[in-house]
Coordinates of C-alpha atoms in Angstrom, one line a residue:
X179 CA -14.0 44.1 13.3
X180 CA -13.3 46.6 16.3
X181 CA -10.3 46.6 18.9
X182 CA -9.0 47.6 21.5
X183 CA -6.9 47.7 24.8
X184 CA -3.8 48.0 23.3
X185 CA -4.8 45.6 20.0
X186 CA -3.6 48.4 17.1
X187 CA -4.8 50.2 14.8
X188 CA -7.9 48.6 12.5
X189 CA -7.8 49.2 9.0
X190 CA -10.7 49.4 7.1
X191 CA -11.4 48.8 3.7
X192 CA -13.1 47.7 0.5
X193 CA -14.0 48.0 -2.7
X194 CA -16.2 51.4 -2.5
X195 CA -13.9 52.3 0.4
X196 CA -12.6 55.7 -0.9
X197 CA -10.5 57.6 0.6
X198 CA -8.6 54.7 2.6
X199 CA -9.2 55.1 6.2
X200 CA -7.6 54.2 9.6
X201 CA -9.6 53.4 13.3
X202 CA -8.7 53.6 16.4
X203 CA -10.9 52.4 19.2
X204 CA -11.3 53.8 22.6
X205 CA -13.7 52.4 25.2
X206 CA -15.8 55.0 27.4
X207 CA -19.1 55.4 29.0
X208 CA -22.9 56.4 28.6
X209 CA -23.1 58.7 31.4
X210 CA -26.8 59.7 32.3
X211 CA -27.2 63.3 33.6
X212 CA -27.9 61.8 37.0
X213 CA -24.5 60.2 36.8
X214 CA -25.3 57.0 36.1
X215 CA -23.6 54.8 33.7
X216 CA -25.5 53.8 30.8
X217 CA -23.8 51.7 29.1
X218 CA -20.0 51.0 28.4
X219 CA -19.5 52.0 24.8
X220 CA -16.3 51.9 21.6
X221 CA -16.0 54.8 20.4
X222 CA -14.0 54.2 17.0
X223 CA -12.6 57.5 15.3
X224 CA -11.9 57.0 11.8
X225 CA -8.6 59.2 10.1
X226 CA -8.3 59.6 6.3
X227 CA -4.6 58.0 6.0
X228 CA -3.7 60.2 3.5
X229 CA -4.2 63.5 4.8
X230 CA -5.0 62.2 8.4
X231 CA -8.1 64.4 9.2
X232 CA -10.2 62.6 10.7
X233 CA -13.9 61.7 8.5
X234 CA -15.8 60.0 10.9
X235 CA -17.0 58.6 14.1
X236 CA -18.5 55.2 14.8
X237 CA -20.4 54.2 18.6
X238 CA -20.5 50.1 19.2
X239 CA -21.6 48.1 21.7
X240 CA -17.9 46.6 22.8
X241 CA -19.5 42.9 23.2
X242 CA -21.8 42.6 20.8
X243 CA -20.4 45.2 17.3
X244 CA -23.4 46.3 17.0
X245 CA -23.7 50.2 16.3
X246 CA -25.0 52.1 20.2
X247 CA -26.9 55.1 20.3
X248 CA -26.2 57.6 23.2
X249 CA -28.8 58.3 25.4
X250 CA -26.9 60.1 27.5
X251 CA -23.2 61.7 27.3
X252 CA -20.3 59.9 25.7
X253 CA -17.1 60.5 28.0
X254 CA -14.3 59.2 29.9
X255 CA -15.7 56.5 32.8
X256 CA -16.3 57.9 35.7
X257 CA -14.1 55.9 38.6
X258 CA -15.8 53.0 39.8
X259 CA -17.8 52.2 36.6
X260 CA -18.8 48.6 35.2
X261 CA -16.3 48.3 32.1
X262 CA -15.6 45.8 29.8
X263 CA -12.5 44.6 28.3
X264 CA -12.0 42.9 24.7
X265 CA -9.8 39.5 24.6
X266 CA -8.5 38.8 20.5
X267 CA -7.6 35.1 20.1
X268 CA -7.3 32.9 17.3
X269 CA -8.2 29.4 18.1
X270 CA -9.0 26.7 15.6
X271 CA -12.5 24.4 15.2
X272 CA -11.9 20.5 14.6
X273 CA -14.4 18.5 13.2
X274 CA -14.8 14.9 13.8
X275 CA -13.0 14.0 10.4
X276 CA -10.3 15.6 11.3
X277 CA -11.0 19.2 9.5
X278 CA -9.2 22.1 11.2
X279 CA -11.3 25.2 10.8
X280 CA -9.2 28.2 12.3
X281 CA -11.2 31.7 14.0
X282 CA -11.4 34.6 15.8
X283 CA -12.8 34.7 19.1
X284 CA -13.1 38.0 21.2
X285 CA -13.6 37.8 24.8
X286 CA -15.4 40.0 26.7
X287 CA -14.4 40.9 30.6
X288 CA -15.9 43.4 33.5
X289 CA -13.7 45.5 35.0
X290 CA -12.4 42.7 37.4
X291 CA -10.8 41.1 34.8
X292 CA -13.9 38.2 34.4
X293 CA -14.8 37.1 31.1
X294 CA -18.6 37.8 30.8
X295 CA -19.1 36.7 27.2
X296 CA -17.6 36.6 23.5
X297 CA -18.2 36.6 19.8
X298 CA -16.6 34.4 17.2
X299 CA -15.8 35.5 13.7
X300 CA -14.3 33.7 10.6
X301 CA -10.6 34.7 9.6
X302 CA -12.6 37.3 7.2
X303 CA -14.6 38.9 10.0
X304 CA -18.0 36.7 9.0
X305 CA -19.8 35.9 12.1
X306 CA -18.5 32.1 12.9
X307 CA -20.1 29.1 14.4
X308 CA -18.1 26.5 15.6
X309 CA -19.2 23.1 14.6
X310 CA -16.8 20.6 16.3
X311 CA -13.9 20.8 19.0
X312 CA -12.5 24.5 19.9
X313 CA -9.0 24.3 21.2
X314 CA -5.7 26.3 20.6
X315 CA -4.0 25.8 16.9
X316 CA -0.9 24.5 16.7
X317 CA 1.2 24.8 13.0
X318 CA 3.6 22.7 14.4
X319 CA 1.8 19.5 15.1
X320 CA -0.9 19.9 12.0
X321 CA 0.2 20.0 8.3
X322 CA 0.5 18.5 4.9
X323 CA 3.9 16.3 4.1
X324 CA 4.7 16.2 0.4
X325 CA 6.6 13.2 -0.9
X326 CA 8.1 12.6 -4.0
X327 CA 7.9 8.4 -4.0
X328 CA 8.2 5.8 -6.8
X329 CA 5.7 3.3 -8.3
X330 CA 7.2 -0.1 -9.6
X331 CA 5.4 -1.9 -12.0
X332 CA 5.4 -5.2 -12.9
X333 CA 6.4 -4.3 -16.2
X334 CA 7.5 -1.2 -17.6
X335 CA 9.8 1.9 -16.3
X336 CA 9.2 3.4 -13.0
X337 CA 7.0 6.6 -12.8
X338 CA 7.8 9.2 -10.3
X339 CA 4.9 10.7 -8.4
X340 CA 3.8 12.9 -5.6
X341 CA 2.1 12.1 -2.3
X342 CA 0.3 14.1 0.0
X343 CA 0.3 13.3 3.4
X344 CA -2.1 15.5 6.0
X345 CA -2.2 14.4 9.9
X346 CA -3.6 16.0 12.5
X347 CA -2.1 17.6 16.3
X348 CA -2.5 14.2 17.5
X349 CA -0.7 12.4 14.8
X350 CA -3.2 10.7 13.1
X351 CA -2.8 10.9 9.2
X352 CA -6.6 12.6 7.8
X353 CA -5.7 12.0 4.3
X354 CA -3.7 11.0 1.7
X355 CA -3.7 12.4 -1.7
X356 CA -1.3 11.4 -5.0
X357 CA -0.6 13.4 -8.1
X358 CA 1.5 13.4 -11.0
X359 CA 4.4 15.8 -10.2
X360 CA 2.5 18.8 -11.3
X361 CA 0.9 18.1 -7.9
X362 CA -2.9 18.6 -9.6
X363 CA -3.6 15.4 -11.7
X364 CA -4.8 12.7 -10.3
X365 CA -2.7 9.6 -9.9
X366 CA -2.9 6.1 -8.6
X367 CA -0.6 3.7 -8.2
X368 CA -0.5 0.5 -10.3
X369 CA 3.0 -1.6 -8.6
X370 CA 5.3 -1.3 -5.7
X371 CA 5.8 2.3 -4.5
X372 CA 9.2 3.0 -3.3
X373 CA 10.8 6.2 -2.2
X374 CA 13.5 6.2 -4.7
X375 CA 13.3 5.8 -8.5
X376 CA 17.1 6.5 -8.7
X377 CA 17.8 3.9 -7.2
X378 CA 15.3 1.3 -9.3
X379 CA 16.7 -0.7 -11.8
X380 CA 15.6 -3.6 -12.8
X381 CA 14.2 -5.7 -9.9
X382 CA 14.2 -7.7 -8.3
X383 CA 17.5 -8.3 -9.1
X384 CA 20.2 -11.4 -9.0
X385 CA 23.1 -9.7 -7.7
X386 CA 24.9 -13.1 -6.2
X387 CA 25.0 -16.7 -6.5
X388 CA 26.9 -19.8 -5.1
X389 CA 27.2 -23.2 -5.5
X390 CA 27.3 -25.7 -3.2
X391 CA 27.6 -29.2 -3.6
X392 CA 26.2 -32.3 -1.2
X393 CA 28.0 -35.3 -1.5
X394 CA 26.0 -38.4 -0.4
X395 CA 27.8 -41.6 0.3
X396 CA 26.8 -45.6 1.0
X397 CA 28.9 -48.7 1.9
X398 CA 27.6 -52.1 1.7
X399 CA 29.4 -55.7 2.7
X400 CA 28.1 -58.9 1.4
X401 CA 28.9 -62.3 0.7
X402 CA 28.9 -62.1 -3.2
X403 CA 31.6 -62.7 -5.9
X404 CA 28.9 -62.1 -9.1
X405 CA 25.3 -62.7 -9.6
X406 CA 22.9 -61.5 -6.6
X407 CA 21.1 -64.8 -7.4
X408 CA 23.7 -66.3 -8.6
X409 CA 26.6 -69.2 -7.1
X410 CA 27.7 -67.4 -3.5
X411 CA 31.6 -67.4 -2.8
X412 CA 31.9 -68.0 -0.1
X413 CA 29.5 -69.8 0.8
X414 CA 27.3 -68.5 3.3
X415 CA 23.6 -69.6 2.1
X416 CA 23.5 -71.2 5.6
X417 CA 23.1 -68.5 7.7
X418 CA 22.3 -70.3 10.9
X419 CA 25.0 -70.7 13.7
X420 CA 27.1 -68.4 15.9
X421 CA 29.2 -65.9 14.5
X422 CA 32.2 -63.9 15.0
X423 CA 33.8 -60.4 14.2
X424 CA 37.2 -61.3 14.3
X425 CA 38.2 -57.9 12.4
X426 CA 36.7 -54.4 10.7
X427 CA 39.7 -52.1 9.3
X428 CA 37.8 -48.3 8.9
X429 CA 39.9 -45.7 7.6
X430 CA 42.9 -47.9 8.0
X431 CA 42.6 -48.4 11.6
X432 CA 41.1 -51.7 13.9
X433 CA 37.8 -51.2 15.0
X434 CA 37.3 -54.8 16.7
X435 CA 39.9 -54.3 19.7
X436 CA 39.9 -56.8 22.8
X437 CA 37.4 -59.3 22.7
X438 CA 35.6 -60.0 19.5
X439 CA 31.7 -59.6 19.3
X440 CA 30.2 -62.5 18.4
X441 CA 26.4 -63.1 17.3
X442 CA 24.0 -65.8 17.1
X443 CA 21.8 -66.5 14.1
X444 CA 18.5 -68.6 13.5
X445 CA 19.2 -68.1 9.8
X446 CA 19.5 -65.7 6.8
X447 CA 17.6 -62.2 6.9
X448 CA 16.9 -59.1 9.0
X449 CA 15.8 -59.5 12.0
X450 CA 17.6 -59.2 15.1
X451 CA 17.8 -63.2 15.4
X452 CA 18.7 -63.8 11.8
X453 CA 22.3 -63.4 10.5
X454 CA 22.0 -59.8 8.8
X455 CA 19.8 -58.0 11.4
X456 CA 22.9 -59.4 14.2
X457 CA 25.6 -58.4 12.0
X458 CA 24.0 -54.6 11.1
X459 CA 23.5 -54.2 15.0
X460 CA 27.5 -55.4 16.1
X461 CA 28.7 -53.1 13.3
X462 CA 26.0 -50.4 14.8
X463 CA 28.1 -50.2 18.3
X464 CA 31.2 -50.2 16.2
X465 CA 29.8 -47.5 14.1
X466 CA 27.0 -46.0 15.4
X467 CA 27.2 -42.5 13.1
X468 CA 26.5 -44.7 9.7
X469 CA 23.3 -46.4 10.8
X470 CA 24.2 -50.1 9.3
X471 CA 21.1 -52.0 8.7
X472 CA 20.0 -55.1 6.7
X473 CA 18.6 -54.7 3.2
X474 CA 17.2 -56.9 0.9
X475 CA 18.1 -56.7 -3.1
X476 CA 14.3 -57.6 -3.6
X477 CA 14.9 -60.7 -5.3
X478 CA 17.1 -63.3 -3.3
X479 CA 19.9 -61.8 -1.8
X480 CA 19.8 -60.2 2.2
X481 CA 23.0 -57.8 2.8
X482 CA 24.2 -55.1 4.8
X483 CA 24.8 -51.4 4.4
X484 CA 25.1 -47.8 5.9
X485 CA 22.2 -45.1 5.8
X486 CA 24.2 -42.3 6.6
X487 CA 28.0 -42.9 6.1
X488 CA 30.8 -40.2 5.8
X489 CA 32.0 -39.4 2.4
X490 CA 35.3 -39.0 3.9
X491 CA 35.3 -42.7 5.5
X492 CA 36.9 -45.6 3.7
X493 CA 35.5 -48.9 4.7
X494 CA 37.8 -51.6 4.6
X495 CA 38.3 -55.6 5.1
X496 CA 36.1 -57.7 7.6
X497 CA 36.9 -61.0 8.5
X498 CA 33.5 -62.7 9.8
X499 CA 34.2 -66.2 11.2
X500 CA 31.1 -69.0 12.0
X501 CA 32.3 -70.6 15.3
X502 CA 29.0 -72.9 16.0
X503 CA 25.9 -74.1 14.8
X504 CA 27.0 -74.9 11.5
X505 CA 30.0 -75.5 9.0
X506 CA 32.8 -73.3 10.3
X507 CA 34.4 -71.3 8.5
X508 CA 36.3 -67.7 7.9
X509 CA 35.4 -65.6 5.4
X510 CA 37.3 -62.4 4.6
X511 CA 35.2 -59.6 2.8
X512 CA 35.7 -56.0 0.9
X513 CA 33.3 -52.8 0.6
X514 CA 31.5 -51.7 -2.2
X515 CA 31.3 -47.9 -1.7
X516 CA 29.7 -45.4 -3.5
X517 CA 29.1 -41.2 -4.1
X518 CA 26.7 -39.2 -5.5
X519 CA 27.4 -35.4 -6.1
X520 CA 23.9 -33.1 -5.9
X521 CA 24.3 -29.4 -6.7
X522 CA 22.5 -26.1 -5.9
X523 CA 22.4 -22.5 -6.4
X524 CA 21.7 -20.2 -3.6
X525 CA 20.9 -17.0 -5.3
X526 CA 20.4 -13.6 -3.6
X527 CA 17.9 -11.3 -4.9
X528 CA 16.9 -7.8 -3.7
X529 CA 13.6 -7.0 -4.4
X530 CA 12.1 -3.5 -5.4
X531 CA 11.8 -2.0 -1.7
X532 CA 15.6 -3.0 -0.8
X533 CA 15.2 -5.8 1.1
X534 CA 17.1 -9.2 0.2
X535 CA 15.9 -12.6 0.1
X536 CA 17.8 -16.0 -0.6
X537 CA 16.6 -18.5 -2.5
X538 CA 18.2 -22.3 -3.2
X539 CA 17.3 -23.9 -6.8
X540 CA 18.4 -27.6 -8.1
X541 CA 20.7 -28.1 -10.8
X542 CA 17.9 -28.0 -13.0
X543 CA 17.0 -24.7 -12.0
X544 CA 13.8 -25.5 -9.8
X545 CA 12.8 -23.3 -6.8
X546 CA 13.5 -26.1 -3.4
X547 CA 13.3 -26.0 0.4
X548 CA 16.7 -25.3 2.2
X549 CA 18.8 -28.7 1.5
X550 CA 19.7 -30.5 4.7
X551 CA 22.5 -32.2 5.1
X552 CA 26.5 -31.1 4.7
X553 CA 27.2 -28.6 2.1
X554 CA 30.2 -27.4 1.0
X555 CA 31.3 -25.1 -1.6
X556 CA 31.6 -26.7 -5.4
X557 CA 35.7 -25.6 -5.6
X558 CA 36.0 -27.2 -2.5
X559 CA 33.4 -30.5 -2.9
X560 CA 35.0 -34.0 -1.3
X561 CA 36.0 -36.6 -3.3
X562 CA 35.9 -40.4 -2.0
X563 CA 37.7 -43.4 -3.4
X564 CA 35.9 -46.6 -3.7
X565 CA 36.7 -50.2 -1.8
X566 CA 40.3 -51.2 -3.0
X567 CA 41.2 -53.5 -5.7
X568 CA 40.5 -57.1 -4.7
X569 CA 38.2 -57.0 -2.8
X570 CA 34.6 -58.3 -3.4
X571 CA 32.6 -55.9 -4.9
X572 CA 28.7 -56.1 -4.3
X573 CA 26.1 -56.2 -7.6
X574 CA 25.0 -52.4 -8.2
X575 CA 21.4 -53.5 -8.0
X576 CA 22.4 -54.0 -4.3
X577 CA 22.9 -49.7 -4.5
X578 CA 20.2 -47.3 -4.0
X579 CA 22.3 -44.9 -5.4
X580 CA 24.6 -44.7 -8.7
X581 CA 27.7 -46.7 -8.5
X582 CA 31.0 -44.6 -9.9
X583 CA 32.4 -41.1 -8.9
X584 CA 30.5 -38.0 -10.2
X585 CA 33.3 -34.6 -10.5
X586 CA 32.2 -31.4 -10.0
X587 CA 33.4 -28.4 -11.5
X588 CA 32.9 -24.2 -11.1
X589 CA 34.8 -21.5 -12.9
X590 CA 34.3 -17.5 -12.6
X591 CA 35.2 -16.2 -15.7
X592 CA 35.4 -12.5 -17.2
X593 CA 35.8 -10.8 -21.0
X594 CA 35.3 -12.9 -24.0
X595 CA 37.8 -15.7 -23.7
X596 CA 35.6 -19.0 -24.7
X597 CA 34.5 -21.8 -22.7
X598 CA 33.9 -25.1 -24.3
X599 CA 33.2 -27.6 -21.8
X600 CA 32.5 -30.7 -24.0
X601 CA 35.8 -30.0 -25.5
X602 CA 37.7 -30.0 -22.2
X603 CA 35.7 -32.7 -20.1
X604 CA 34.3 -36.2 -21.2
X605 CA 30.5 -36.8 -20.4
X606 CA 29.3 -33.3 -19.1
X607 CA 25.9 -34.3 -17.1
X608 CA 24.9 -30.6 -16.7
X609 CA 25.8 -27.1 -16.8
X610 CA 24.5 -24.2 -14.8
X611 CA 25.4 -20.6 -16.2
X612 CA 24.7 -17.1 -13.7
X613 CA 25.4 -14.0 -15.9
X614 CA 26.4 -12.1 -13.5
X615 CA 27.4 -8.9 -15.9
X616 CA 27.1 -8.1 -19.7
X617 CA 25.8 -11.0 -21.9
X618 CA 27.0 -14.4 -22.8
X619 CA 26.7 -15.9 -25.9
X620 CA 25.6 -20.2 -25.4
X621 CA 26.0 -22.3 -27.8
X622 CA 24.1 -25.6 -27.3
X623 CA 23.1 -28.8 -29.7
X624 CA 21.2 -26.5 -31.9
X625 CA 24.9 -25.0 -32.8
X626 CA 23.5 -21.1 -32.6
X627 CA 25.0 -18.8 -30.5
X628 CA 22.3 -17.4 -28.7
X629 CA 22.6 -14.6 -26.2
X630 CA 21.8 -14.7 -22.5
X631 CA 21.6 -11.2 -20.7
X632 CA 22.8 -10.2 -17.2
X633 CA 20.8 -11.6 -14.0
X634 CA 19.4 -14.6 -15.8
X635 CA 20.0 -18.1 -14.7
X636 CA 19.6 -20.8 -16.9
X637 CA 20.5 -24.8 -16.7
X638 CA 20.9 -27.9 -19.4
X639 CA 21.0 -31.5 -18.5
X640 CA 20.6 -34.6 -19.9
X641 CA 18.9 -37.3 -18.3
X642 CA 21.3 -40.4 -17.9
X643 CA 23.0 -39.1 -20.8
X644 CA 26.1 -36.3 -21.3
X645 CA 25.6 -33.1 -23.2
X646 CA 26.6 -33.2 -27.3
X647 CA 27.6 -29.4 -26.7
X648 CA 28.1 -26.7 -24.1
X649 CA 30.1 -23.7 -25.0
X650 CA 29.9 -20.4 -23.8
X651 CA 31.9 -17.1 -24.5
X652 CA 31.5 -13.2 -23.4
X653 CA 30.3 -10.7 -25.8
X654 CA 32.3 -7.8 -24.0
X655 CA 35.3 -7.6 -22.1
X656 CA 33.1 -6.1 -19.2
X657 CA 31.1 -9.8 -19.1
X658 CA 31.3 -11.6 -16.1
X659 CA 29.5 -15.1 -15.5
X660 CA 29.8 -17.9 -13.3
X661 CA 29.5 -21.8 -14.6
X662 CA 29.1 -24.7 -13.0
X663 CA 29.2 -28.6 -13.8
X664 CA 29.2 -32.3 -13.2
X665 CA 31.1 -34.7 -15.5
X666 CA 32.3 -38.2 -15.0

């Protein structure tokens, strides 16, 4: 490679390079004995570094490298003369996949400063051809990332591995290799690649859970004292004739204030003209939040009852008078009200890659939609009371839903202390346990302890039965699980 202008000393050398040398370049002229200029030429002394005497001398064309021969003097340009100057720059060649190629390229000017050619060379001084785009290099926009990352399977113990990241200057990523941490063999991914296998345990993993509890509630009032088919006390079987609501006690307080609504009725069912369809829609302007309607017990018997009443509401005595149209008459009737409990889990899970996710299961452990309705927490579940004593009660098989009051229990418990829940409660429906830390031993029917681990979930009911057995107990004093239960 030659030089000059300024570039530096050129050191030569090789493997039959003996002594080692050092070059300078210095650019003169061909001068003809008329005085013309010949040629502009690079005269390149070469010194022995050791003893600095100088071994040889070496004439190039300045553009082109290629070795001149004199055919006139070689000396110092004569004023005015033609000269050109050399122009070093490393620039870089980028292909159209994104291979960055870097090279040499010197530029050529007269002696007006204009560039009148150059020659490109590789980084080791091999004549270079570029082969894509020529611009300047920049190390700071082009470069490899390594990253040390995680892959997850499904099963088994995190691996740790490395990636390989290469962009180019304008950001777009060229490739992407991954190795084992040696960074030469081959890897590939077979799960969920994180950044952090620190950080992995297992996953995704449980790390809270809640229950809440949805109490349901329904109020019916009817004209029975026994059988729905049965004699009817009092008697009503003639439903025709003009009615009126002479008085409705909810929660302990009149809802029938100034004058009575009265109704008129072509006879017994649920239409709007028949006796039950006109009594659902007076108590609907009463009430309008529990959607009273007529229903029909599918055999003989029309009544009324809520869709939609509040747990929290206590319906109380109505006194329904027939005015006209028939035998007149006042009849005074009760509630029959009625809860049922439903609980769920909502569990919070963080998967592999960090992020959370909540999910809601049944009290059998099944995966549902997002319950809708009121829920409140299981400590803190309402509790209703049904119609008070004395007052006429209607058949269940009026009741879409189970007649009675269903409790609900949750405990948080830590260490080893047991919990025997058929022991403490009468007719235990079901049990959910969250092992929340440690390992709890269960004890079911089969009467063998058997141990459930940290994050697991697990449920035991009985279909319109109680559990025989349900006890539970904390292997270390570390253990911390939640339980949860219905009982009557």
């Amino acid at each position: 490679m030659s030089g000059c202008c300024g570039q530096g000393p050129v050191i030569v050398s090789g493997a039959a390079a003996a002594p080692r040398v050092d070059v300078e370049t210095q650019l003169m002229c061909d001068v003809l004995p008329d005085g013309t200029v010949a040629a502009t030429v690079l005269v390149e002394p070469v010194y022995d570094t050791n003893s600095g005497a100088r071994v040889a001398t070496r004439i190039t064309d300045p553009v082109t490298g290629d070795p001149y021969t004199p055919t006139g003097t070689v000396t110092v340009c004569p004023a005015g003369a033609e000269q050109s100057e050399l122009d070093v720059l490393q620039l870089c060649d980028t292909a159209d996949d994104g291979t960055v190629t870097p090279f040499v390229r010197d530029y050529a000017r007269d002696e007006t400063g204009a560039i009148v050619g150059h020659t490109d060379y590789a980084l080791d001084g091999a004549p270079y051809t570029p082969a894509g785009t020529v611009g300047q290099c920049s190390s700071d926009c082009y470069g490899c990332e390594p990253l040390v990352l995680c892959d997850v399977p499904v099963t088994g113990d995190p691996v740790a591995f490395m990636r390989v990241v290469c962009h180019d200057c304008t950001g777009v990523v060229v490739s992407v290799t991954d190795t084992e941490l040696d960074g030469v063999t081959p890897y590939t991914p077979v799960g969920t690649v994180v950044t952090d296998c620190a950080a992995i345990k297992d996953c995704p993993t449980s790390y809270q859970t809640e229950c809440w509890s949805m109490v349901t509630a329904q109020a019916a009032y009817d004209n029975t004292a026994g059988s729905p088919c049965g004699s009817i006390t009092p008697n009503m079987t003639q439903c025709a004739g003009t009615w009126r609501l002479n008085s409705w006690i909810v929660n302990g307080v009149e809802r029938v204030t100034g004058t009575p609504p009265t109704f008129t009725a072509v006879g017994c069912g649920g239409n709007l003209d028949q006796l039950h369809g006109a009594w659902a829609a007076v108590l609907a302007t009463l009430d309008p939040d529990a959607l009273w309607q007529a229903a029909y017990n599918g055999k003989c018997l029309w009544y009324i009852r809520t869709a939609a009443a509040d747990p929290s509401t206590v319906y109380g005595q109505m006194i329904l008078e027939r005015i006209a149209g028939g035998t007149a008459g006042t009849f005074t009737l009760g509630s029959a009200q009625s809860q049922e409990t439903t609980l769920y889990s909502k569990v919070f899970t963080q998967d592999c890659d960090g992020a959370t996710s909540v999910q809601w299961l049944d009290a059998a452990g099944n995966e549902i939609a997002p319950p809708e309705g009121e829920l409140t927490p299981c400590a803190t579940a309402a509790s209703g009371g049904t119609g008070g004593a004395g007052l006429l009660a209607a058949p269940a098989a009026l009741l879409t839903v189970e007649s009675g009051l269903v409790s609900t229990g949750v405990r948080h418990v830590t260490g080893t202390e047991p919990q025997d829940l058929v022991a403490e409660f009468a007719d235990v429906q079901n049990v959910t346990l969250h092992v929340l830390a440690g390992t709890v031993a269960v004890t079911m029917t089969e009467g063998e302890a058997v141990p459930v681990p940290a994050g697991v979930d697990a449920t035991w009911a009985v279909e319109g039965g109680s559990l025989a057995a349900a006890a539970f107990a904390g292997t270390t004093e570390d253990t911390a699980y939640l339980l949860t239960w219905t009982h009557r």
